[in-house]
Amino acid sequence: MRFGFVAVMVAGLAGCAGSEMHATVMERSGDVHVFEADRPDHDYKFYIKNVADIGFDGDNAADRKVLIDKYLAGECRSTKIVQETYLSLGKWATESPKGQWIVRVRCER
């Protein structure tokens, strides 16, 4: 019985990964910050921590792109990543590298 409950919870959480709700949760937790452009070559600047979650890996470029697309779904018809830069922030408690991706994004309207 307990295994069934855990399996349903894991499936539910995996279904949230990559969704607009998942993007909002990551922003509220401080794992994602979004700012307006500071240069004319892009429209938004995302700061995305390299956290790992069910169905999301901050170090995976495809996962970052899905997160950005979901976050800007109501604003942009499509998005184009202009530049990605990794900023090292030391190590997590697990001794894995801790960092943050700075992603500049152009919004196609």
mmCIF file with all atom_site columns, C-alpha atoms in Angstrom:
data_model
loop_
_atom_site.group_PDB
_atom_site.id
_atom_site.type_symbol
_atom_site.label_atom_id
_atom_site.label_alt_id
_atom_site.label_comp_id
_atom_site.label_asym_id
_atom_site.label_entity_id
_atom_site.label_seq_id
_atom_site.pdbx_PDB_ins_code
_atom_site.Cartn_x
_atom_site.Cartn_y
_atom_site.Cartn_z
_atom_site.occupancy
_atom_site.B_iso_or_equiv
_atom_site.pdbx_formal_charge
_atom_site.auth_seq_id
_atom_site.auth_comp_id
_atom_site.auth_asym_id
_atom_site.auth_atom_id
_atom_site.pdbx_PDB_model_num
ATOM 1   C CA . MET A 1 1   ? 0.000  0.000  0.000   1.00 0.00 ? 1   MET A CA 1
ATOM 2   C CA . ARG A 1 2   ? 2.769  2.429  0.932   1.00 0.00 ? 2   ARG A CA 1
ATOM 3   C CA . PHE A 1 3   ? 4.694  1.665  -2.290  1.00 0.00 ? 3   PHE A CA 1
ATOM 4   C CA . GLY A 1 4   ? 1.596  2.493  -4.364  1.00 0.00 ? 4   GLY A CA 1
ATOM 5   C CA . PHE A 1 5   ? 1.249  5.878  -2.650  1.00 0.00 ? 5   PHE A CA 1
ATOM 6   C CA . VAL A 1 6   ? 4.924  6.668  -3.221  1.00 0.00 ? 6   VAL A CA 1
ATOM 7   C CA . ALA A 1 7   ? 4.690  5.636  -6.880  1.00 0.00 ? 7   ALA A CA 1
ATOM 8   C CA . VAL A 1 8   ? 1.672  7.918  -7.402  1.00 0.00 ? 8   VAL A CA 1
ATOM 9   C CA . MET A 1 9   ? 3.448  10.841 -5.696  1.00 0.00 ? 9   MET A CA 1
ATOM 10  C CA . VAL A 1 10  ? 6.618  10.386 -7.782  1.00 0.00 ? 10  VAL A CA 1
ATOM 11  C CA . ALA A 1 11  ? 4.571  10.189 -10.994 1.00 0.00 ? 11  ALA A CA 1
ATOM 12  C CA . GLY A 1 12  ? 2.678  13.327 -9.997  1.00 0.00 ? 12  GLY A CA 1
ATOM 13  C CA . LEU A 1 13  ? 5.837  15.251 -9.219  1.00 0.00 ? 13  LEU A CA 1
ATOM 14  C CA . ALA A 1 14  ? 7.451  14.127 -12.465 1.00 0.00 ? 14  ALA A CA 1
ATOM 15  C CA . GLY A 1 15  ? 4.369  15.399 -14.294 1.00 0.00 ? 15  GLY A CA 1
ATOM 16  C CA . CYS A 1 16  ? 4.935  18.837 -12.759 1.00 0.00 ? 16  CYS A CA 1
ATOM 17  C CA . ALA A 1 17  ? 8.536  19.016 -13.972 1.00 0.00 ? 17  ALA A CA 1
ATOM 18  C CA . GLY A 1 18  ? 8.777  21.328 -16.945 1.00 0.00 ? 18  GLY A CA 1
ATOM 19  C CA . SER A 1 19  ? 5.300  22.766 -16.337 1.00 0.00 ? 19  SER A CA 1
ATOM 20  C CA . GLU A 1 20  ? 4.435  26.414 -15.752 1.00 0.00 ? 20  GLU A CA 1
ATOM 21  C CA . MET A 1 21  ? 3.700  25.510 -12.129 1.00 0.00 ? 21  MET A CA 1
ATOM 22  C CA . HIS A 1 22  ? 7.176  23.980 -11.793 1.00 0.00 ? 22  HIS A CA 1
ATOM 23  C CA . ALA A 1 23  ? 8.715  27.211 -13.148 1.00 0.00 ? 23  ALA A CA 1
ATOM 24  C CA . THR A 1 24  ? 6.724  29.245 -10.606 1.00 0.00 ? 24  THR A CA 1
ATOM 25  C CA . VAL A 1 25  ? 7.758  26.961 -7.739  1.00 0.00 ? 25  VAL A CA 1
ATOM 26  C CA . MET A 1 26  ? 11.417 27.280 -8.752  1.00 0.00 ? 26  MET A CA 1
ATOM 27  C CA . GLU A 1 27  ? 11.120 31.070 -8.862  1.00 0.00 ? 27  GLU A CA 1
ATOM 28  C CA . ARG A 1 28  ? 9.481  31.216 -5.427  1.00 0.00 ? 28  ARG A CA 1
ATOM 29  C CA . SER A 1 29  ? 12.177 28.970 -3.950  1.00 0.00 ? 29  SER A CA 1
ATOM 30  C CA . GLY A 1 30  ? 14.910 31.254 -5.305  1.00 0.00 ? 30  GLY A CA 1
ATOM 31  C CA . ASP A 1 31  ? 16.269 28.702 -7.777  1.00 0.00 ? 31  ASP A CA 1
ATOM 32  C CA . VAL A 1 32  ? 15.231 30.891 -10.734 1.00 0.00 ? 32  VAL A CA 1
ATOM 33  C CA . HIS A 1 33  ? 15.301 34.671 -11.081 1.00 0.00 ? 33  HIS A CA 1
ATOM 34  C CA . VAL A 1 34  ? 14.142 36.542 -14.184 1.00 0.00 ? 34  VAL A CA 1
ATOM 35  C CA . PHE A 1 35  ? 15.034 40.099 -15.141 1.00 0.00 ? 35  PHE A CA 1
ATOM 36  C CA . GLU A 1 36  ? 14.358 42.393 -18.079 1.00 0.00 ? 36  GLU A CA 1
ATOM 37  C CA . ALA A 1 37  ? 17.214 42.767 -20.563 1.00 0.00 ? 37  ALA A CA 1
ATOM 38  C CA . ASP A 1 38  ? 20.249 44.836 -19.683 1.00 0.00 ? 38  ASP A CA 1
ATOM 39  C CA . ARG A 1 39  ? 21.537 44.875 -23.277 1.00 0.00 ? 39  ARG A CA 1
ATOM 40  C CA . PRO A 1 40  ? 19.798 45.259 -26.656 1.00 0.00 ? 40  PRO A CA 1
ATOM 41  C CA . ASP A 1 41  ? 20.716 41.739 -27.896 1.00 0.00 ? 41  ASP A CA 1
ATOM 42  C CA . HIS A 1 42  ? 18.173 39.979 -25.636 1.00 0.00 ? 42  HIS A CA 1
ATOM 43  C CA . ASP A 1 43  ? 14.828 40.536 -23.895 1.00 0.00 ? 43  ASP A CA 1
ATOM 44  C CA . TYR A 1 44  ? 15.210 38.574 -20.637 1.00 0.00 ? 44  TYR A CA 1
ATOM 45  C CA . LYS A 1 45  ? 18.007 37.386 -18.385 1.00 0.00 ? 45  LYS A CA 1
ATOM 46  C CA . PHE A 1 46  ? 17.442 34.201 -16.359 1.00 0.00 ? 46  PHE A CA 1
ATOM 47  C CA . TYR A 1 47  ? 19.522 33.124 -13.376 1.00 0.00 ? 47  TYR A CA 1
ATOM 48  C CA . ILE A 1 48  ? 18.996 29.368 -12.947 1.00 0.00 ? 48  ILE A CA 1
ATOM 49  C CA . LYS A 1 49  ? 20.710 27.448 -10.140 1.00 0.00 ? 49  LYS A CA 1
ATOM 50  C CA . ASN A 1 50  ? 22.087 24.042 -11.069 1.00 0.00 ? 50  ASN A CA 1
ATOM 51  C CA . VAL A 1 51  ? 19.647 22.231 -8.792  1.00 0.00 ? 51  VAL A CA 1
ATOM 52  C CA . ALA A 1 52  ? 18.519 18.703 -9.594  1.00 0.00 ? 52  ALA A CA 1
ATOM 53  C CA . ASP A 1 53  ? 14.859 17.829 -9.153  1.00 0.00 ? 53  ASP A CA 1
ATOM 54  C CA . ILE A 1 54  ? 12.588 15.078 -10.415 1.00 0.00 ? 54  ILE A CA 1
ATOM 55  C CA . GLY A 1 55  ? 12.557 15.625 -14.177 1.00 0.00 ? 55  GLY A CA 1
ATOM 56  C CA . PHE A 1 56  ? 14.808 18.711 -14.049 1.00 0.00 ? 56  PHE A CA 1
ATOM 57  C CA . ASP A 1 57  ? 18.571 19.167 -14.038 1.00 0.00 ? 57  ASP A CA 1
ATOM 58  C CA . GLY A 1 58  ? 19.836 22.744 -13.962 1.00 0.00 ? 58  GLY A CA 1
ATOM 59  C CA . ASP A 1 59  ? 23.050 21.686 -15.679 1.00 0.00 ? 59  ASP A CA 1
ATOM 60  C CA . ASN A 1 60  ? 21.146 20.231 -18.645 1.00 0.00 ? 60  ASN A CA 1
ATOM 61  C CA . ALA A 1 61  ? 20.732 22.819 -21.438 1.00 0.00 ? 61  ALA A CA 1
ATOM 62  C CA . ALA A 1 62  ? 17.545 21.136 -22.721 1.00 0.00 ? 62  ALA A CA 1
ATOM 63  C CA . ASP A 1 63  ? 15.950 21.295 -19.239 1.00 0.00 ? 63  ASP A CA 1
ATOM 64  C CA . ARG A 1 64  ? 16.847 24.989 -18.912 1.00 0.00 ? 64  ARG A CA 1
ATOM 65  C CA . LYS A 1 65  ? 15.294 25.678 -22.336 1.00 0.00 ? 65  LYS A CA 1
ATOM 66  C CA . VAL A 1 66  ? 12.058 23.878 -21.394 1.00 0.00 ? 66  VAL A CA 1
ATOM 67  C CA . LEU A 1 67  ? 11.896 25.855 -18.133 1.00 0.00 ? 67  LEU A CA 1
ATOM 68  C CA . ILE A 1 68  ? 12.416 29.158 -19.983 1.00 0.00 ? 68  ILE A CA 1
ATOM 69  C CA . ASP A 1 69  ? 9.827  28.273 -22.646 1.00 0.00 ? 69  ASP A CA 1
ATOM 70  C CA . LYS A 1 70  ? 7.238  27.390 -19.988 1.00 0.00 ? 70  LYS A CA 1
ATOM 71  C CA . TYR A 1 71  ? 8.015  30.526 -17.994 1.00 0.00 ? 71  TYR A CA 1
ATOM 72  C CA . LEU A 1 72  ? 7.586  32.781 -21.046 1.00 0.00 ? 72  LEU A CA 1
ATOM 73  C CA . ALA A 1 73  ? 4.715  30.824 -22.645 1.00 0.00 ? 73  ALA A CA 1
ATOM 74  C CA . GLY A 1 74  ? 2.211  33.661 -22.267 1.00 0.00 ? 74  GLY A CA 1
ATOM 75  C CA . GLU A 1 75  ? 4.703  36.302 -23.372 1.00 0.00 ? 75  GLU A CA 1
ATOM 76  C CA . CYS A 1 76  ? 6.581  34.757 -26.310 1.00 0.00 ? 76  CYS A CA 1
ATOM 77  C CA . ARG A 1 77  ? 5.583  32.707 -29.334 1.00 0.00 ? 77  ARG A CA 1
ATOM 78  C CA . SER A 1 78  ? 9.053  31.154 -29.176 1.00 0.00 ? 78  SER A CA 1
ATOM 79  C CA . THR A 1 79  ? 12.364 31.835 -27.448 1.00 0.00 ? 79  THR A CA 1
ATOM 80  C CA . LYS A 1 80  ? 15.977 31.848 -28.573 1.00 0.00 ? 80  LYS A CA 1
ATOM 81  C CA . ILE A 1 81  ? 18.905 31.523 -26.192 1.00 0.00 ? 81  ILE A CA 1
ATOM 82  C CA . VAL A 1 82  ? 21.414 34.230 -27.061 1.00 0.00 ? 82  VAL A CA 1
ATOM 83  C CA . GLN A 1 83  ? 24.078 33.411 -24.465 1.00 0.00 ? 83  GLN A CA 1
ATOM 84  C CA . GLU A 1 84  ? 24.642 31.049 -21.535 1.00 0.00 ? 84  GLU A CA 1
ATOM 85  C CA . THR A 1 85  ? 27.305 31.584 -18.884 1.00 0.00 ? 85  THR A CA 1
ATOM 86  C CA . TYR A 1 86  ? 28.079 29.368 -15.886 1.00 0.00 ? 86  TYR A CA 1
ATOM 87  C CA . LEU A 1 87  ? 28.964 31.027 -12.597 1.00 0.00 ? 87  LEU A CA 1
ATOM 88  C CA . SER A 1 88  ? 30.588 28.751 -9.990  1.00 0.00 ? 88  SER A CA 1
ATOM 89  C CA . LEU A 1 89  ? 29.323 29.240 -6.425  1.00 0.00 ? 89  LEU A CA 1
ATOM 90  C CA . GLY A 1 90  ? 31.368 26.593 -4.586  1.00 0.00 ? 90  GLY A CA 1
ATOM 91  C CA . LYS A 1 91  ? 29.965 23.191 -3.634  1.00 0.00 ? 91  LYS A CA 1
ATOM 92  C CA . TRP A 1 92  ? 26.687 21.774 -2.402  1.00 0.00 ? 92  TRP A CA 1
ATOM 93  C CA . ALA A 1 93  ? 26.658 19.806 0.880   1.00 0.00 ? 93  ALA A CA 1
ATOM 94  C CA . THR A 1 94  ? 26.972 16.669 -1.277  1.00 0.00 ? 94  THR A CA 1
ATOM 95  C CA . GLU A 1 95  ? 30.318 18.016 -2.571  1.00 0.00 ? 95  GLU A CA 1
ATOM 96  C CA . SER A 1 96  ? 28.938 18.357 -6.110  1.00 0.00 ? 96  SER A CA 1
ATOM 97  C CA . PRO A 1 97  ? 29.629 21.683 -7.851  1.00 0.00 ? 97  PRO A CA 1
ATOM 98  C CA . LYS A 1 98  ? 27.208 24.473 -6.930  1.00 0.00 ? 98  LYS A CA 1
ATOM 99  C CA . GLY A 1 99  ? 26.582 27.081 -9.544  1.00 0.00 ? 99  GLY A CA 1
ATOM 100 C CA . GLN A 1 100 ? 24.202 29.217 -11.473 1.00 0.00 ? 100 GLN A CA 1
ATOM 101 C CA . TRP A 1 101 ? 23.513 29.589 -15.175 1.00 0.00 ? 101 TRP A CA 1
ATOM 102 C CA . ILE A 1 102 ? 23.005 33.081 -16.554 1.00 0.00 ? 102 ILE A CA 1
ATOM 103 C CA . VAL A 1 103 ? 20.889 32.702 -19.680 1.00 0.00 ? 103 VAL A CA 1
ATOM 104 C CA . ARG A 1 104 ? 20.106 35.613 -21.996 1.00 0.00 ? 104 ARG A CA 1
ATOM 105 C CA . VAL A 1 105 ? 16.954 35.024 -24.030 1.00 0.00 ? 105 VAL A CA 1
ATOM 106 C CA . ARG A 1 106 ? 15.406 36.676 -27.081 1.00 0.00 ? 106 ARG A CA 1
ATOM 107 C CA . CYS A 1 107 ? 11.602 36.556 -27.194 1.00 0.00 ? 107 CYS A CA 1
ATOM 108 C CA . GLU A 1 108 ? 9.891  36.056 -30.572 1.00 0.00 ? 108 GLU A CA 1
ATOM 109 C CA . ARG A 1 109 ? 6.445  37.632 -30.403 1.00 0.00 ? 109 ARG A CA 1
#
